[in-house]
PDB file of C-alpha atoms in Angstrom:
ATOM      1  CA  MET A   1     199.321 193.947  83.647  1.00 47.00           C
ATOM      2  CA  ASN A   2     202.001 191.528  84.561  1.00 50.00           C
ATOM      3  CA  LYS A   3     202.025 188.039  83.022  1.00 50.00           C
ATOM      4  CA  THR A   4     201.172 186.136  86.263  1.00 45.00           C
ATOM      5  CA  VAL A   5     198.080 188.246  86.970  1.00 41.00           C
ATOM      6  CA  THR A   6     196.899 187.877  83.373  1.00 42.00           C
ATOM      7  CA  ILE A   7     197.230 184.094  83.517  1.00 44.00           C
ATOM      8  CA  ALA A   8     195.424 184.004  86.873  1.00 43.00           C
ATOM      9  CA  LEU A   9     192.538 186.078  85.481  1.00 43.00           C
ATOM     10  CA  ILE A  10     192.245 183.861  82.392  1.00 44.00           C
ATOM     11  CA  LEU A  11     192.233 180.695  84.517  1.00 40.00           C
ATOM     12  CA  THR A  12     189.652 182.149  86.888  1.00 42.00           C
ATOM     13  CA  ALA A  13     187.375 183.113  84.005  1.00 42.00           C
ATOM     14  CA  TRP A  14     187.820 179.714  82.351  1.00 39.00           C
ATOM     15  CA  LEU A  15     187.220 177.735  85.556  1.00 39.00           C
ATOM     16  CA  GLY A  16     184.209 179.906  86.367  1.00 43.00           C
ATOM     17  CA  GLY A  17     182.659 178.769  83.093  1.00 43.00           C
ATOM     18  CA  CYS A  18     183.163 175.096  83.923  1.00 41.00           C
ATOM     19  CA  THR A  19     179.934 174.485  85.756  1.00 39.00           C
ATOM     20  CA  ALA A  20     177.498 171.659  85.232  1.00 37.00           C
ATOM     21  CA  PRO A  21     174.815 172.398  82.632  1.00 37.00           C
ATOM     22  CA  GLN A  22     171.486 173.466  84.036  1.00 36.00           C
ATOM     23  CA  GLY A  23     169.247 170.535  84.845  1.00 36.00           C
ATOM     24  CA  SER A  24     172.161 168.133  85.315  1.00 34.00           C
ATOM     25  CA  SER A  25     172.895 166.541  88.619  1.00 33.00           C
ATOM     26  CA  THR A  26     176.047 165.490  90.331  1.00 33.00           C
ATOM     27  CA  SER A  27     174.794 162.820  92.699  1.00 37.00           C
ATOM     28  CA  SER A  28     177.151 161.211  95.153  1.00 40.00           C
ATOM     29  CA  SER A  29     176.860 157.907  93.277  1.00 44.00           C
ATOM     30  CA  ALA A  30     178.803 159.417  90.383  1.00 48.00           C
ATOM     31  CA  VAL A  31     181.565 161.039  92.414  1.00 52.00           C
ATOM     32  CA  PRO A  32     184.544 159.006  93.640  1.00 55.00           C
ATOM     33  CA  SER A  33     184.874 158.868  97.393  1.00 51.00           C
ATOM     34  CA  ALA A  34     187.733 160.507  99.208  1.00 54.00           C
ATOM     35  CA  THR A  35     189.050 157.086 100.203  1.00 56.00           C
ATOM     36  CA  GLY A  36     190.594 155.194  97.343  1.00 70.00           C
ATOM     37  CA  GLY A  37     188.573 156.614  94.473  1.00 92.00           C
ATOM     38  CA  ILE A  38     185.778 154.057  94.842  1.00 96.00           C
ATOM     39  CA  VAL A  39     182.420 155.356  93.659  1.00 97.00           C
ATOM     40  CA  PRO A  40     179.838 154.997  96.459  1.00 97.00           C
ATOM     41  CA  GLY A  41     177.018 152.659  95.462  1.00 97.00           C
ATOM     42  CA  SER A  42     179.104 150.950  92.757  1.00 98.00           C
ATOM     43  CA  GLN A  43     179.976 147.274  92.328  1.00 98.00           C
ATOM     44  CA  GLU A  44     183.499 148.088  93.478  1.00 98.00           C
ATOM     45  CA  ASP A  45     182.070 149.720  96.626  1.00 97.00           C
ATOM     46  CA  LEU A  46     179.963 146.634  97.308  1.00 98.00           C
ATOM     47  CA  ALA A  47     182.850 144.215  96.771  1.00 98.00           C
ATOM     48  CA  THR A  48     185.524 146.223  98.576  1.00 97.00           C
ATOM     49  CA  ASN A  49     183.713 147.908 101.464  1.00 97.00           C
ATOM     50  CA  VAL A  50     180.793 145.560 102.117  1.00 98.00           C
ATOM     51  CA  GLY A  51     181.636 142.119 100.753  1.00 98.00           C
ATOM     52  CA  ASP A  52     179.984 140.667  97.677  1.00 98.00           C
ATOM     53  CA  ARG A  53     180.080 136.961  98.513  1.00 98.00           C
ATOM     54  CA  VAL A  54     179.320 134.404 101.168  1.00 98.00           C
ATOM     55  CA  PHE A  55     180.587 130.836 101.388  1.00 97.00           C
ATOM     56  CA  PHE A  56     178.929 127.500 102.050  1.00 96.00           C
ATOM     57  CA  ASP A  57     179.963 124.173 103.486  1.00 94.00           C
ATOM     58  CA  PHE A  58     180.112 121.128 101.229  1.00 94.00           C
ATOM     59  CA  ASP A  59     176.672 120.104  99.960  1.00 95.00           C
ATOM     60  CA  ARG A  60     174.947 122.842 102.012  1.00 94.00           C
ATOM     61  CA  SER A  61     172.839 125.851 101.159  1.00 95.00           C
ATOM     62  CA  ASP A  62     171.820 127.041 104.614  1.00 94.00           C
ATOM     63  CA  LEU A  63     173.132 130.204 106.237  1.00 92.00           C
ATOM     64  CA  ALA A  64     172.161 129.377 109.818  1.00 83.00           C
ATOM     65  CA  GLY A  65     174.442 128.199 112.551  1.00 83.00           C
ATOM     66  CA  GLN A  66     176.983 129.420 115.037  1.00 84.00           C
ATOM     67  CA  SER A  67     180.140 128.321 113.228  1.00 81.00           C
ATOM     68  CA  PRO A  68     182.703 131.031 112.482  1.00 84.00           C
ATOM     69  CA  ALA A  69     181.866 130.769 108.762  1.00 87.00           C
ATOM     70  CA  ALA A  70     178.122 131.150 109.425  1.00 90.00           C
ATOM     71  CA  LEU A  71     178.724 134.183 111.641  1.00 93.00           C
ATOM     72  CA  LYS A  72     180.982 135.743 108.998  1.00 95.00           C
ATOM     73  CA  ASN A  73     178.297 135.141 106.341  1.00 96.00           C
ATOM     74  CA  ALA A  74     175.681 136.787 108.556  1.00 96.00           C
ATOM     75  CA  ALA A  75     177.919 139.821 109.094  1.00 97.00           C
ATOM     76  CA  THR A  76     178.529 140.139 105.342  1.00 98.00           C
ATOM     77  CA  LEU A  77     174.833 139.820 104.540  1.00 98.00           C
ATOM     78  CA  ASP A  78     173.911 142.329 107.260  1.00 98.00           C
ATOM     79  CA  ARG A  79     176.312 144.794 105.622  1.00 98.00           C
ATOM     80  CA  GLN A  80     174.819 144.025 102.208  1.00 98.00           C
ATOM     81  CA  ALA A  81     171.304 144.659 103.529  1.00 98.00           C
ATOM     82  CA  ALA A  82     172.383 147.997 105.046  1.00 98.00           C
ATOM     83  CA  TRP A  83     174.162 148.951 101.800  1.00 98.00           C
ATOM     84  CA  LEU A  84     171.097 148.067  99.736  1.00 98.00           C
ATOM     85  CA  THR A  85     168.965 150.152 102.096  1.00 98.00           C
ATOM     86  CA  GLN A  86     171.319 153.087 101.641  1.00 98.00           C
ATOM     87  CA  TYR A  87     171.456 152.701  97.847  1.00 98.00           C
ATOM     88  CA  ASP A  88     167.795 151.916  97.400  1.00 97.00           C
ATOM     89  CA  ARG A  89     167.809 152.322  93.614  1.00 96.00           C
ATOM     90  CA  ASN A  90     170.332 149.529  93.115  1.00 97.00           C
ATOM     91  CA  LYS A  91     169.102 146.147  91.975  1.00 98.00           C
ATOM     92  CA  VAL A  92     171.222 143.076  92.484  1.00 98.00           C
ATOM     93  CA  GLN A  93     171.602 139.561  91.185  1.00 98.00           C
ATOM     94  CA  ILE A  94     172.729 136.759  93.438  1.00 98.00           C
ATOM     95  CA  ALA A  95     174.608 133.977  91.665  1.00 98.00           C
ATOM     96  CA  GLY A  96     174.840 130.625  93.392  1.00 98.00           C
ATOM     97  CA  ASN A  97     177.962 128.590  92.663  1.00 98.00           C
ATOM     98  CA  CYS A  98     179.328 125.151  93.484  1.00 98.00           C
ATOM     99  CA  ASP A  99     182.597 123.282  93.369  1.00 97.00           C
ATOM    100  CA  GLU A 100     183.244 120.831  90.557  1.00 97.00           C
ATOM    101  CA  ARG A 101     182.043 117.758  92.408  1.00 96.00           C
ATOM    102  CA  GLY A 102     178.561 116.462  91.617  1.00 95.00           C
ATOM    103  CA  THR A 103     176.566 116.234  88.431  1.00 97.00           C
ATOM    104  CA  GLU A 104     175.723 119.298  86.383  1.00 98.00           C
ATOM    105  CA  GLU A 105     172.031 119.004  87.305  1.00 98.00           C
ATOM    106  CA  TYR A 106     172.763 118.593  91.007  1.00 98.00           C
ATOM    107  CA  ASN A 107     175.162 121.545  91.077  1.00 98.00           C
ATOM    108  CA  LEU A 108     172.708 123.797  89.239  1.00 98.00           C
ATOM    109  CA  ALA A 109     170.002 122.936  91.790  1.00 98.00           C
ATOM    110  CA  LEU A 110     172.383 123.423  94.732  1.00 98.00           C
ATOM    111  CA  GLY A 111     173.605 126.746  93.335  1.00 98.00           C
ATOM    112  CA  GLN A 112     169.994 127.906  93.024  1.00 98.00           C
ATOM    113  CA  ARG A 113     169.272 126.920  96.638  1.00 98.00           C
ATOM    114  CA  ARG A 114     172.325 128.915  97.728  1.00 98.00           C
ATOM    115  CA  ALA A 115     171.236 131.991  95.774  1.00 98.00           C
ATOM    116  CA  ASP A 116     167.683 131.660  97.118  1.00 98.00           C
ATOM    117  CA  SER A 117     169.018 131.337 100.667  1.00 97.00           C
ATOM    118  CA  VAL A 118     170.927 134.623 100.354  1.00 98.00           C
ATOM    119  CA  ARG A 119     167.915 136.311  98.745  1.00 98.00           C
ATOM    120  CA  GLY A 120     165.693 135.129 101.603  1.00 98.00           C
ATOM    121  CA  TYR A 121     168.138 136.513 104.174  1.00 98.00           C
ATOM    122  CA  LEU A 122     168.274 139.933 102.498  1.00 98.00           C
ATOM    123  CA  VAL A 123     164.482 140.076 102.130  1.00 98.00           C
ATOM    124  CA  ALA A 124     164.107 139.177 105.813  1.00 98.00           C
ATOM    125  CA  LYS A 125     166.389 142.152 106.581  1.00 98.00           C
ATOM    126  CA  GLY A 126     164.043 144.498 104.719  1.00 98.00           C
ATOM    127  CA  VAL A 127     165.362 144.567 101.151  1.00 98.00           C
ATOM    128  CA  ALA A 128     162.460 144.650  98.666  1.00 98.00           C
ATOM    129  CA  PRO A 129     162.136 141.278  96.897  1.00 98.00           C
ATOM    130  CA  GLY A 130     161.683 142.985  93.529  1.00 98.00           C
ATOM    131  CA  ARG A 131     165.224 144.360  93.732  1.00 98.00           C
ATOM    132  CA  ILE A 132     166.822 140.916  93.884  1.00 98.00           C
ATOM    133  CA  THR A 133     167.096 138.296  91.156  1.00 98.00           C
ATOM    134  CA  THR A 134     168.823 134.948  91.461  1.00 98.00           C
ATOM    135  CA  ILE A 135     170.658 132.642  89.109  1.00 98.00           C
ATOM    136  CA  SER A 136     172.633 129.438  89.465  1.00 98.00           C
ATOM    137  CA  TYR A 137     175.827 128.775  87.578  1.00 98.00           C
ATOM    138  CA  GLY A 138     176.443 125.435  89.263  1.00 98.00           C
ATOM    139  CA  SER A 139     180.132 124.691  88.812  1.00 97.00           C
ATOM    140  CA  GLU A 140     180.484 126.594  85.520  1.00 97.00           C
ATOM    141  CA  ARG A 141     182.059 129.792  86.933  1.00 97.00           C
ATOM    142  CA  PRO A 142     184.691 128.826  89.475  1.00 97.00           C
ATOM    143  CA  SER A 143     186.284 131.590  91.540  1.00 96.00           C
ATOM    144  CA  ALA A 144     189.389 129.508  92.185  1.00 97.00           C
ATOM    145  CA  VAL A 145     191.177 127.065  89.922  1.00 95.00           C
ATOM    146  CA  GLY A 146     192.096 123.684  91.313  1.00 95.00           C
ATOM    147  CA  SER A 147     190.758 120.351  92.428  1.00 95.00           C
ATOM    148  CA  ASP A 148     191.494 120.475  96.127  1.00 96.00           C
ATOM    149  CA  GLU A 149     189.676 121.586  99.270  1.00 96.00           C
ATOM    150  CA  VAL A 150     191.173 125.086  99.145  1.00 96.00           C
ATOM    151  CA  ALA A 151     189.787 125.733  95.647  1.00 97.00           C
ATOM    152  CA  TRP A 152     186.515 123.936  96.331  1.00 97.00           C
ATOM    153  CA  SER A 153     185.854 126.003  99.463  1.00 96.00           C
ATOM    154  CA  GLN A 154     186.250 129.227  97.449  1.00 97.00           C
ATOM    155  CA  ASN A 155     183.919 127.958  94.713  1.00 98.00           C
ATOM    156  CA  ARG A 156     181.037 127.102  97.081  1.00 97.00           C
ATOM    157  CA  ASN A 157     179.613 130.615  97.219  1.00 98.00           C
ATOM    158  CA  ALA A 158     176.891 133.050  96.388  1.00 98.00           C
ATOM    159  CA  ILE A 159     178.017 136.307  94.779  1.00 98.00           C
ATOM    160  CA  THR A 160     175.957 139.511  94.870  1.00 98.00           C
ATOM    161  CA  SER A 161     176.431 141.861  91.932  1.00 98.00           C
ATOM    162  CA  LEU A 162     174.734 145.007  90.676  1.00 98.00           C
ATOM    163  CA  GLN A 163     172.300 144.796  87.785  1.00 96.00           C
TER     164      GLN A 163
END
């Protein structure tokens, strides 16, 4: 036999033996997608393809309104609700955050109201309440560094993450 055929036969035999063990599964949540290598149903999928955070106005925790920011938040949360419906085994935590202004106690309470507001929206869209936990970090985990309106506007948020 020539060398090329022999190598091809060895590779075929070796690759044929590389199957998943019996009883194992290869669900789509463990296989990278064809676009960008992001695993469907992962935190990276949520952040990149859906949006993992919404933003709030100064001293506010409501999601209602017709402002461009409110409409963008609603679109993000609608996508999150659809994603959570699709990946119905995923549980999430919503972390409410604030900018650095205000007392620690006030910011913790405001962050909790923000997280609860997002949770309420997702539950109203059909996500099971038992799949969502909330926490407030107040101003302790800023997304942006700085003491100006640009940084503060990025730090007034609620972030959804997988548990």
